[in-house]
Tab-separated table of C-alpha atoms and ligand atoms in Angstrom:
chain	number	residue	atom	x	y	z
A	24	MET	CA	-0.200	-0.289	-0.307
A	25	SER	CA	1.145	3.087	-0.699
A	26	PRO	CA	-0.030	7.191	0.695
A	27	ALA	CA	-0.827	8.327	-3.014
A	28	ASN	CA	-3.086	5.113	-2.675
A	29	ASN	CA	-4.137	5.451	1.285
A	30	PRO	CA	-3.714	8.521	2.239
A	31	GLY	CA	-4.266	7.375	5.896
A	32	ALA	CA	-2.107	4.599	5.860
A	33	THR	CA	0.909	4.001	7.718
A	34	THR	CA	2.248	0.602	6.940
A	35	ASP	CA	2.707	-0.881	3.632
A	36	ALA	CA	0.757	-4.587	3.239
A	37	ASN	CA	2.648	-6.056	4.382
A	38	GLY	CA	3.342	-4.326	8.184
A	39	VAL	CA	6.157	-2.611	7.080
A	40	PRO	CA	6.227	0.604	8.369
A	41	LEU	CA	5.626	3.550	5.239
A	42	ALA	CA	8.546	6.254	4.627
A	43	ALA	CA	7.109	9.697	6.443
A	44	ALA	CA	5.883	10.830	3.405
A	45	ALA	CA	8.323	11.163	0.670
A	46	PRO	CA	5.331	12.923	-2.342
A	47	ARG	CA	4.076	11.769	-4.998
A	48	TYR	CA	4.626	14.655	-7.074
A	49	PHE	CA	2.619	12.449	-9.790
A	50	THR	CA	-0.243	12.124	-9.217
A	51	GLN	CA	-0.398	16.294	-9.713
A	52	ALA	CA	-1.035	19.661	-11.918
A	53	HIS	CA	1.440	22.184	-12.160
A	54	ASP	CA	-0.838	24.112	-9.865
A	55	GLY	CA	-2.398	21.303	-6.984
A	56	PRO	CA	-4.185	18.198	-7.061
A	57	ILE	CA	-5.945	16.277	-10.750
A	58	SER	CA	-9.343	16.307	-9.354
A	59	ALA	CA	-11.816	14.801	-11.740
A	60	ASP	CA	-14.480	17.113	-9.864
A	61	ARG	CA	-12.632	20.487	-11.668
A	62	TYR	CA	-11.053	19.054	-14.830
A	63	GLY	CA	-12.882	17.091	-18.450
A	64	PHE	CA	-12.156	13.471	-19.419
A	65	GLY	CA	-9.526	15.096	-22.338
A	66	THR	CA	-8.195	16.813	-19.342
A	67	LEU	CA	-7.888	13.959	-17.206
A	68	ALA	CA	-6.876	11.576	-19.964
A	69	ILE	CA	-3.553	13.456	-20.490
A	70	HIS	CA	-2.590	15.284	-16.661
A	71	ALA	CA	-4.037	12.109	-14.568
A	72	GLY	CA	-0.778	10.499	-13.183
A	73	ALA	CA	1.140	12.174	-16.372
A	74	ALA	CA	2.665	15.355	-14.176
A	75	PRO	CA	6.489	16.652	-15.672
A	76	ASP	CA	9.617	15.137	-14.039
A	77	PRO	CA	10.293	16.893	-11.196
A	78	ALA	CA	14.296	16.017	-11.338
A	79	THR	CA	14.847	16.962	-15.384
A	80	GLY	CA	11.253	18.719	-16.218
A	81	ALA	CA	11.015	15.420	-18.783
A	82	VAL	CA	7.216	17.042	-20.002
A	83	ILE	CA	6.867	13.104	-19.784
A	84	PRO	CA	7.891	10.966	-17.294
A	85	PRO	CA	10.211	8.249	-18.538
A	86	LEU	CA	10.124	4.852	-19.095
A	87	SER	CA	11.485	3.894	-15.611
A	88	LEU	CA	12.509	0.231	-15.749
A	89	SER	CA	13.991	-0.341	-12.223
A	90	THR	CA	13.634	-3.809	-10.196
A	91	THR	CA	14.903	-2.317	-7.387
A	92	PHE	CA	15.031	1.551	-5.579
A	93	LYS	CA	17.812	2.842	-3.177
A	94	GLN	CA	16.446	3.672	-0.258
A	95	ARG	CA	17.690	6.832	2.517
A	96	ALA	CA	17.263	4.837	5.329
A	97	VAL	CA	15.879	1.591	5.889
A	98	GLY	CA	12.146	1.583	5.515
A	99	ASP	CA	12.629	5.167	3.545
A	100	PHE	CA	11.848	4.658	0.418
A	101	VAL	CA	9.218	6.194	-2.434
A	102	TYR	CA	9.411	3.212	-4.706
A	103	GLU	CA	11.038	-0.244	-2.773
A	104	TYR	CA	10.850	-3.821	-5.501
A	105	SER	CA	8.735	-2.976	-9.048
A	106	ARG	CA	6.211	-5.426	-8.496
A	107	SER	CA	5.030	-3.767	-5.392
A	108	ASP	CA	4.712	-0.362	-6.923
A	109	ASN	CA	6.912	0.932	-9.179
A	110	PRO	CA	6.136	4.768	-10.843
A	111	ASN	CA	5.155	3.987	-13.916
A	112	ARG	CA	2.417	1.710	-13.351
A	113	SER	CA	1.564	4.703	-10.479
A	114	ASN	CA	0.674	7.149	-12.252
A	115	LEU	CA	-1.031	5.588	-14.848
A	116	GLU	CA	-3.143	3.647	-11.804
A	117	ALA	CA	-3.804	7.784	-11.406
A	118	ALA	CA	-5.065	8.396	-14.315
A	119	ILE	CA	-6.664	4.920	-14.783
A	120	ALA	CA	-8.786	6.193	-11.090
A	121	ALA	CA	-8.654	9.668	-11.942
A	122	LEU	CA	-11.044	8.522	-15.938
A	123	GLU	CA	-12.803	5.933	-13.711
A	124	HIS	CA	-14.315	8.366	-10.970
A	125	ALA	CA	-12.400	6.755	-8.476
A	126	LYS	CA	-10.388	6.590	-5.329
A	127	HIS	CA	-7.450	3.654	-5.905
A	128	GLY	CA	-6.865	2.328	-9.565
A	129	PHE	CA	-4.832	-1.146	-10.122
A	130	ALA	CA	-3.514	-2.421	-13.303
A	131	PHE	CA	-2.248	-5.820	-13.830
A	132	SER	CA	-1.118	-7.823	-16.695
A	133	SER	CA	-3.829	-8.725	-17.874
A	134	GLY	CA	-7.468	-8.259	-17.785
A	135	SER	CA	-7.954	-11.585	-16.658
A	136	ALA	CA	-5.431	-11.303	-14.447
A	137	THR	CA	-7.453	-8.278	-13.098
A	138	THR	CA	-10.267	-10.617	-12.262
A	139	ALA	CA	-9.076	-13.123	-11.125
A	140	THR	CA	-6.922	-11.248	-8.015
A	141	ILE	CA	-10.857	-10.085	-7.427
A	142	LEU	CA	-11.839	-13.430	-7.528
A	143	ASN	CA	-9.424	-13.924	-5.060
A	144	THR	CA	-10.244	-11.073	-2.474
A	145	LEU	CA	-13.811	-14.160	-2.012
A	146	GLN	CA	-13.430	-15.944	1.125
A	147	PRO	CA	-13.963	-20.287	0.682
A	148	GLY	CA	-17.155	-21.465	0.708
A	149	SER	CA	-18.238	-17.483	-1.190
A	150	HIS	CA	-21.340	-18.002	-3.597
A	151	VAL	CA	-20.903	-16.041	-6.455
A	152	ILE	CA	-23.511	-14.593	-8.990
A	153	SER	CA	-22.331	-13.701	-12.721
A	154	VAL	CA	-24.357	-12.916	-15.942
A	155	ASN	CA	-25.219	-15.782	-18.484
A	156	ASP	CA	-23.208	-14.063	-20.879
A	157	VAL	CA	-20.151	-12.948	-19.520
A	158	TYR	CA	-16.763	-12.551	-21.246
A	159	GLY	CA	-15.507	-16.538	-21.886
A	160	GLY	CA	-12.428	-15.968	-20.214
A	161	THR	CA	-14.036	-14.737	-17.848
A	162	HIS	CA	-17.038	-18.078	-17.519
A	163	ARG	CA	-14.245	-19.773	-18.215
A	164	TYR	CA	-12.109	-19.071	-14.763
A	165	LEU	CA	-15.727	-18.613	-12.738
A	166	ASN	CA	-15.836	-22.087	-13.773
A	167	LYS	CA	-13.038	-23.808	-14.269
A	168	VAL	CA	-10.100	-22.678	-11.388
A	169	ALA	CA	-12.578	-20.096	-8.751
A	170	GLY	CA	-14.324	-24.004	-8.279
A	171	SER	CA	-10.543	-24.279	-6.488
A	172	LEU	CA	-10.648	-21.468	-3.955
A	173	GLY	CA	-13.694	-22.666	-3.573
A	174	ILE	CA	-15.771	-20.689	-4.739
A	175	GLU	CA	-19.680	-21.188	-6.711
A	176	THR	CA	-21.175	-19.191	-9.219
A	177	SER	CA	-24.115	-19.052	-10.451
A	178	PHE	CA	-25.048	-18.033	-14.207
A	179	VAL	CA	-27.982	-15.900	-15.084
A	180	ASP	CA	-29.286	-13.684	-17.500
A	181	LEU	CA	-30.116	-10.491	-15.803
A	182	ALA	CA	-32.117	-8.996	-18.778
A	183	ASN	CA	-34.783	-8.850	-15.868
A	184	VAL	CA	-32.646	-7.893	-12.962
A	185	GLU	CA	-35.407	-8.881	-10.975
A	186	ASN	CA	-33.948	-12.906	-11.320
A	187	LEU	CA	-31.015	-11.794	-9.514
A	188	ARG	CA	-33.479	-11.618	-5.739
A	189	ASP	CA	-33.861	-15.247	-7.373
A	190	VAL	CA	-30.482	-16.554	-6.975
A	191	VAL	CA	-29.014	-14.881	-4.463
A	192	ARG	CA	-28.047	-17.435	-0.885
A	193	GLU	CA	-26.414	-16.854	1.907
A	194	ASN	CA	-22.805	-16.572	1.299
A	195	THR	CA	-23.922	-14.766	-2.451
A	196	ARG	CA	-20.664	-12.571	-2.065
A	197	LEU	CA	-20.425	-10.661	-5.366
A	198	VAL	CA	-22.206	-9.675	-8.638
A	199	TRP	CA	-20.386	-9.768	-12.022
A	200	ILE	CA	-21.800	-8.011	-14.214
A	201	GLU	CA	-20.471	-6.915	-17.788
A	202	THR	CA	-22.605	-4.551	-20.277
A	203	PRO	CA	-22.341	-4.198	-23.650
A	204	THR	CA	-21.763	-8.350	-23.662
A	205	ASN	CA	-20.176	-10.429	-26.323
A	206	PRO	CA	-20.492	-10.827	-29.491
A	207	THR	CA	-24.765	-9.840	-29.140
A	208	LEU	CA	-24.298	-6.566	-27.215
A	209	ARG	CA	-26.399	-7.211	-24.367
A	210	LEU	CA	-27.176	-4.519	-21.335
A	211	VAL	CA	-27.394	-4.905	-18.773
A	212	ASP	CA	-28.636	-2.200	-15.665
A	213	ILE	CA	-25.625	-0.764	-13.460
A	214	ALA	CA	-27.808	1.184	-11.574
A	215	SER	CA	-30.608	-1.600	-10.711
A	216	VAL	CA	-28.859	-4.626	-10.423
A	217	SER	CA	-26.287	-2.142	-7.792
A	218	SER	CA	-30.079	-1.464	-5.803
A	219	ILE	CA	-31.125	-5.147	-5.481
A	220	ALA	CA	-27.509	-6.433	-5.176
A	221	HIS	CA	-26.329	-3.567	-2.096
A	222	GLU	CA	-29.694	-4.455	0.499
A	223	ALA	CA	-28.973	-8.044	0.061
A	224	GLY	CA	-24.991	-6.116	1.324
A	225	LEU	CA	-23.263	-7.820	-1.677
A	226	PHE	CA	-20.292	-6.200	-4.194
A	227	VAL	CA	-21.300	-5.403	-7.141
A	228	ALA	CA	-17.774	-5.759	-9.866
A	229	VAL	CA	-18.781	-4.935	-14.056
A	230	ASP	CA	-17.007	-4.614	-16.597
A	231	ASN	CA	-16.256	-1.802	-19.009
A	232	THR	CA	-14.498	-2.775	-20.755
A	233	PHE	CA	-16.132	-2.292	-24.460
A	234	LEU	CA	-17.174	1.724	-23.690
A	235	SER	CA	-14.312	2.805	-21.827
A	236	PRO	CA	-14.638	5.786	-19.167
A	237	TYR	CA	-15.275	7.812	-21.637
A	238	PHE	CA	-19.427	6.546	-22.405
A	239	GLN	CA	-19.640	4.948	-18.741
A	240	THR	CA	-18.474	5.055	-15.714
A	241	PRO	CA	-19.607	2.275	-13.287
A	242	LEU	CA	-18.941	3.329	-9.832
A	243	ASP	CA	-21.053	6.457	-10.881
A	244	LEU	CA	-23.966	4.223	-10.880
A	245	GLY	CA	-23.061	3.016	-8.371
A	246	ALA	CA	-20.618	-0.518	-9.340
A	247	ASP	CA	-18.572	-1.217	-6.388
A	248	ILE	CA	-15.267	-2.453	-8.644
A	249	VAL	CA	-15.083	-1.302	-12.192
A	250	VAL	CA	-12.306	-4.001	-14.252
A	251	HIS	CA	-11.624	-3.603	-18.025
A	252	SER	CA	-8.905	-5.494	-20.619
A	253	ALA	CA	-7.140	-2.823	-21.016
A	254	THR	CA	-4.819	-4.807	-24.611
A	255	LYS	CA	-8.896	-3.159	-25.679
A	256	TYR	CA	-10.936	0.223	-25.841
A	257	LEU	CA	-8.304	1.633	-22.746
A	258	ASN	CA	-4.186	1.428	-25.272
A	259	GLY	CA	-6.020	1.125	-28.063
A	260	HIS	CA	-3.374	-0.078	-30.282
A	261	SER	CA	-3.577	-3.875	-30.546
A	262	ASP	CA	-0.173	-3.876	-29.087
A	263	VAL	CA	-0.380	-4.124	-25.733
A	264	VAL	CA	-2.391	-6.887	-23.162
A	265	MET	CA	-2.927	-5.862	-19.444
A	266	GLY	CA	-5.778	-5.365	-17.193
A	267	VAL	CA	-6.630	-2.295	-14.483
A	268	ALA	CA	-9.707	-1.965	-12.148
A	269	ALA	CA	-10.729	0.810	-9.799
A	270	THR	CA	-12.862	0.924	-6.980
A	271	ASN	CA	-13.980	3.790	-4.331
A	272	ASN	CA	-13.701	1.079	-1.469
A	273	ASP	CA	-10.677	1.190	0.927
A	274	ALA	CA	-11.504	-1.804	2.548
A	275	LEU	CA	-11.227	-3.360	-0.400
A	276	ALA	CA	-9.210	-1.123	-2.654
A	277	SER	CA	-5.890	-2.284	-0.578
A	278	LYS	CA	-7.263	-6.206	-0.350
A	279	ILE	CA	-6.810	-6.049	-3.779
A	280	ARG	CA	-3.399	-3.586	-3.369
A	281	PHE	CA	-2.518	-6.626	-1.834
A	282	LEU	CA	-3.316	-9.450	-3.829
A	283	GLN	CA	-1.388	-7.473	-6.627
A	284	ASN	CA	1.364	-7.736	-4.404
A	285	ALA	CA	1.156	-11.116	-3.385
A	286	ILE	CA	0.393	-12.847	-6.998
A	287	GLY	CA	2.197	-10.431	-8.882
A	288	ALA	CA	0.241	-11.062	-11.635
A	289	VAL	CA	1.735	-7.432	-12.277
A	290	PRO	CA	2.277	-5.710	-15.940
A	291	SER	CA	5.925	-4.417	-17.291
A	292	PRO	CA	6.358	-0.421	-16.942
A	293	PHE	CA	7.175	-1.003	-21.049
A	294	ASP	CA	3.159	-1.606	-20.940
A	295	CYS	CA	2.458	0.614	-18.656
A	296	TYR	CA	3.875	3.645	-20.362
A	297	GLN	CA	2.384	2.020	-23.658
A	298	ALA	CA	-1.241	2.353	-21.958
A	299	GLN	CA	-0.375	5.500	-20.613
A	300	ARG	CA	0.335	7.264	-24.013
A	301	GLY	CA	-3.042	5.291	-25.229
A	302	ILE	CA	-5.182	6.638	-23.074
A	303	LYS	CA	-3.595	10.644	-23.460
A	304	THR	CA	-6.440	9.861	-27.013
A	305	LEU	CA	-9.328	7.929	-25.286
A	306	HIS	CA	-11.901	10.355	-25.457
A	307	LEU	CA	-10.653	12.279	-29.519
A	308	ARG	CA	-10.410	8.059	-29.888
A	309	MET	CA	-13.923	6.962	-28.794
A	310	ARG	CA	-15.621	9.775	-30.125
A	311	GLN	CA	-14.127	8.565	-33.994
A	312	HIS	CA	-15.755	4.800	-32.847
A	313	ALA	CA	-18.801	5.792	-31.880
A	314	ALA	CA	-19.204	7.751	-34.783
A	315	ASN	CA	-18.363	4.817	-37.842
A	316	ALA	CA	-20.226	3.040	-35.267
A	317	GLN	CA	-23.007	4.448	-35.565
A	318	ARG	CA	-22.306	5.528	-39.998
A	319	VAL	CA	-21.739	1.134	-40.282
A	320	ALA	CA	-24.582	0.203	-37.838
A	321	GLU	CA	-27.021	2.420	-40.529
A	322	TYR	CA	-26.278	0.984	-43.580
A	323	LEU	CA	-26.001	-2.583	-42.728
A	324	GLU	CA	-29.321	-1.548	-41.113
A	325	ALA	CA	-30.641	-0.766	-44.362
A	326	SER	CA	-28.439	-3.247	-46.913
A	327	ASP	CA	-30.643	-6.035	-47.668
A	328	LEU	CA	-28.019	-8.525	-47.984
A	329	VAL	CA	-28.064	-8.514	-44.272
A	330	ASP	CA	-30.060	-10.132	-41.996
A	331	SER	CA	-29.975	-7.885	-38.650
A	332	VAL	CA	-27.501	-4.915	-36.579
A	333	ILE	CA	-26.805	-5.313	-34.094
A	334	TYR	CA	-25.594	-1.711	-32.148
A	335	PRO	CA	-27.152	0.224	-29.348
A	336	GLY	CA	-27.274	3.106	-31.171
A	337	LEU	CA	-29.865	1.574	-33.167
A	338	LYS	CA	-33.836	2.605	-32.530
A	339	SER	CA	-33.959	-1.143	-33.567
A	340	HIS	CA	-32.383	-2.814	-29.951
A	341	PRO	CA	-34.713	-3.807	-27.637
A	342	GLN	CA	-32.777	-1.798	-24.931
A	343	HIS	CA	-32.126	1.219	-26.786
A	344	GLU	CA	-33.550	3.860	-23.840
A	345	LEU	CA	-31.376	1.970	-21.678
A	346	ALA	CA	-28.280	2.410	-23.940
A	347	LYS	CA	-29.403	5.704	-23.883
A	348	ARG	CA	-29.967	6.439	-20.041
A	349	GLN	CA	-27.059	4.361	-19.214
A	350	MET	CA	-24.310	4.727	-21.266
A	351	ARG	CA	-22.444	8.597	-22.459
A	352	GLY	CA	-21.832	6.786	-25.762
A	353	PHE	CA	-22.778	3.584	-27.854
A	354	GLY	CA	-19.120	2.543	-28.340
A	355	GLY	CA	-17.632	0.801	-32.159
A	356	MET	CA	-18.767	-2.283	-31.760
A	357	VAL	CA	-21.017	-3.576	-33.936
A	358	SER	CA	-23.041	-7.189	-34.469
A	359	PHE	CA	-24.757	-8.171	-38.107
A	360	ARG	CA	-26.514	-11.393	-39.547
A	361	ILE	CA	-24.588	-11.401	-42.851
A	362	LYS	CA	-27.859	-13.205	-45.510
A	363	GLY	CA	-26.736	-16.707	-46.002
A	364	ASP	CA	-24.590	-19.491	-43.858
A	365	THR	CA	-21.224	-19.445	-41.562
A	366	HIS	CA	-19.729	-20.195	-45.598
A	367	THR	CA	-21.229	-16.340	-46.351
A	368	ALA	CA	-19.632	-15.204	-43.489
A	369	ASP	CA	-16.534	-16.363	-44.185
A	370	ARG	CA	-16.182	-15.440	-48.141
A	371	PHE	CA	-16.796	-11.531	-46.277
A	372	LEU	CA	-14.879	-11.975	-43.685
A	373	GLN	CA	-12.490	-13.031	-46.520
A	374	ARG	CA	-12.905	-9.986	-48.998
A	375	THR	CA	-12.650	-7.222	-46.838
A	376	HIS	CA	-9.403	-5.331	-47.413
A	377	LEU	CA	-9.820	-2.888	-44.767
A	378	PHE	CA	-11.365	-4.359	-41.741
A	379	THR	CA	-8.280	-7.585	-40.265
A	380	LEU	CA	-9.812	-10.540	-39.705
A	381	ALA	CA	-8.799	-11.248	-36.304
A	382	GLU	CA	-9.680	-11.588	-32.495
A	383	SER	CA	-9.657	-9.270	-30.367
A	384	LEU	CA	-10.989	-5.712	-30.784
A	385	GLY	CA	-10.735	-1.353	-29.323
A	386	GLY	CA	-7.933	-1.256	-32.034
A	387	VAL	CA	-7.721	2.608	-33.312
A	388	GLU	CA	-7.667	-0.274	-37.217
A	389	SER	CA	-11.050	-2.136	-38.131
A	390	LEU	CA	-11.542	-5.906	-37.373
A	391	ALA	CA	-13.901	-8.280	-38.196
A	392	GLU	CA	-14.089	-12.164	-37.137
A	393	LEU	CA	-16.818	-14.565	-36.688
A	394	PRO	CA	-17.418	-15.335	-33.202
A	395	ALA	CA	-19.202	-19.267	-33.618
A	396	ARG	CA	-16.403	-20.163	-35.494
A	397	MET	CA	-13.623	-18.603	-33.269
A	398	THR	CA	-13.525	-16.071	-29.369
A	399	HIS	CA	-17.205	-18.015	-28.927
A	400	ALA	CA	-16.151	-21.736	-30.332
A	401	GLY	CA	-15.705	-22.851	-27.342
A	402	LEU	CA	-19.063	-22.674	-26.399
A	403	ALA	CA	-21.904	-25.314	-27.112
A	404	PRO	CA	-23.563	-25.335	-29.412
A	405	GLU	CA	-27.398	-24.784	-27.498
A	406	GLU	CA	-24.746	-22.095	-25.629
A	407	ARG	CA	-24.659	-20.177	-28.598
A	408	ASN	CA	-28.151	-21.041	-30.158
A	409	GLU	CA	-29.381	-19.560	-26.330
A	410	LEU	CA	-27.522	-17.123	-27.043
A	411	GLY	CA	-28.300	-15.702	-30.350
A	412	ILE	CA	-24.649	-16.204	-31.141
A	413	THR	CA	-25.383	-18.370	-34.799
A	414	GLU	CA	-22.970	-19.068	-37.625
A	415	ASN	CA	-24.033	-15.719	-39.182
A	416	LEU	CA	-24.040	-12.986	-37.097
A	417	ILE	CA	-20.253	-11.583	-37.857
A	418	ARG	CA	-18.852	-9.257	-34.918
A	419	LEU	CA	-16.797	-6.187	-35.799
A	420	SER	CA	-14.556	-3.700	-33.704
A	421	VAL	CA	-15.204	-0.545	-36.366
A	422	GLY	CA	-11.786	1.170	-35.899
A	423	VAL	CA	-11.156	5.505	-36.504
A	424	GLU	CA	-10.165	5.109	-40.209
A	425	ASP	CA	-12.613	7.098	-42.546
A	426	ALA	CA	-16.061	6.169	-42.469
A	427	ASP	CA	-16.772	5.660	-45.986
A	428	ASP	CA	-14.392	4.081	-46.499
A	429	LEU	CA	-15.429	1.654	-43.471
A	430	ILE	CA	-18.828	2.036	-45.751
A	431	THR	CA	-17.510	1.217	-48.758
A	432	ASP	CA	-14.949	-1.973	-47.669
A	433	ILE	CA	-18.150	-3.679	-46.216
A	434	ALA	CA	-20.538	-3.348	-49.742
A	435	GLN	CA	-19.013	-4.399	-51.759
A	436	ALA	CA	-17.551	-7.456	-49.011
A	437	LEU	CA	-21.032	-7.991	-48.488
A	438	GLN	CA	-22.315	-8.108	-51.954
A	439	SER	CA	-18.539	-10.327	-52.964
A	440	ALA	CA	-19.572	-13.124	-50.082
A	441	VAL	CA	-24.075	-12.441	-50.825
A	442	SER	CA	-23.430	-12.637	-54.227
A	443	GLU	CA	-22.457	-16.026	-54.398
A	444	ASN	CA	-24.655	-17.966	-51.721
B	511	PLP	C1	-9.954	-8.564	-23.482
B	511	PLP	C2	-11.711	-9.430	-22.441
B	511	PLP	C3	-11.173	-9.504	-21.870
B	511	PLP	C4	-9.752	-10.553	-20.971
B	511	PLP	O1	-8.538	-9.843	-20.900
B	511	PLP	P1	-7.025	-9.916	-21.366
B	511	PLP	O2	-6.757	-8.558	-21.596
B	511	PLP	O3	-7.380	-11.153	-23.138
B	511	PLP	O4	-6.423	-10.948	-20.339
B	511	PLP	C5	-12.228	-9.419	-20.452
B	511	PLP	N1	-13.955	-8.723	-20.299
B	511	PLP	C6	-13.568	-8.322	-21.789
B	511	PLP	C7	-14.904	-7.518	-22.348
B	511	PLP	C8	-13.032	-8.928	-22.943
B	511	PLP	O5	-12.894	-8.298	-23.944
């Protein structure tokens, strides 16, 4: 536990006394602390955790690769050992906290490591409720790994939040949700889930990967923890694997901080440096992702080569009203069912010139994939059917290229793929 993350602490997570507060300048603007009350999103994205280096004046805080740090006297240090904390990671964590309107931010070596570390805060014998179409890796961890920690999970459809009341048990501790979900972009009402969960004394964790804090801040809606695969929009350039979490709950934060060090699934300083650079343009990228995705979704919806389109920004989305209430924008992910079968979909995916056939999402470049045979191939066919992941469902991660070019590309690939049906 570092003073910046827990200003009241006198010892670290291992019980070691903290140094008498060496100043941590990282969360300071030129004239004082960076505060989410005082600055807009773009200002925070650029300045939180990014004050010039006082030692050299470097406008961009340098990459600090050292694994260990000189102590002035035994136990008198700003940083001790790089797994526990290091300058690039604490800068990034300050930025994450500011953007998610949280007191505490944390970075991990992947989104999956973030999930695992948070589930490790629970005692053996705990019960977790997860939304049913949660990210595949989260489902796998809850289903195949968490059992050995003594944690049992119920997967529940939370389109109707009242379903939550029926599955709460004596030992339920946590509700895990994701909104919008992947790849069918279903929404969960964060405020309603949080109020029902809090009545029952449960924590709520929200995977906010698909929207980023630019479009949705779950802590403001009542959630207790927000998590991301920073591999996606936060880093935004498809060149870092990383996860982050944020919370306003001090007790939870100290457990997470302890486990971050004890489990040690931490990102490298270089990855933190890269991710922070990515975050500085998050607001610009998200605006363009959403504008392009809206154009693409409207084009697809008007096309007679397409069966159906799923995008929260379309009036045809069954939860469009909730989307408008809960989100500040509709994001960059669009899913659609091409007219035809899996072969039609495969032809489309081979014939786009700008959309690259690949897994993952959230980078500046447009990607496309076939969930039934790629990201969601691990689900049983009945599960895929139940979720609407049909063999002709294509998922697009709409990038920030010129929208006209993306639409021209989609038009030619649709024409070519469907004409061979
Ligand atoms: C990719 C992803 C994850 C997992 O993150 P990694 O960084 O790949 O470990 C978790 N949740 C969502 C919604 C994702 O898209």
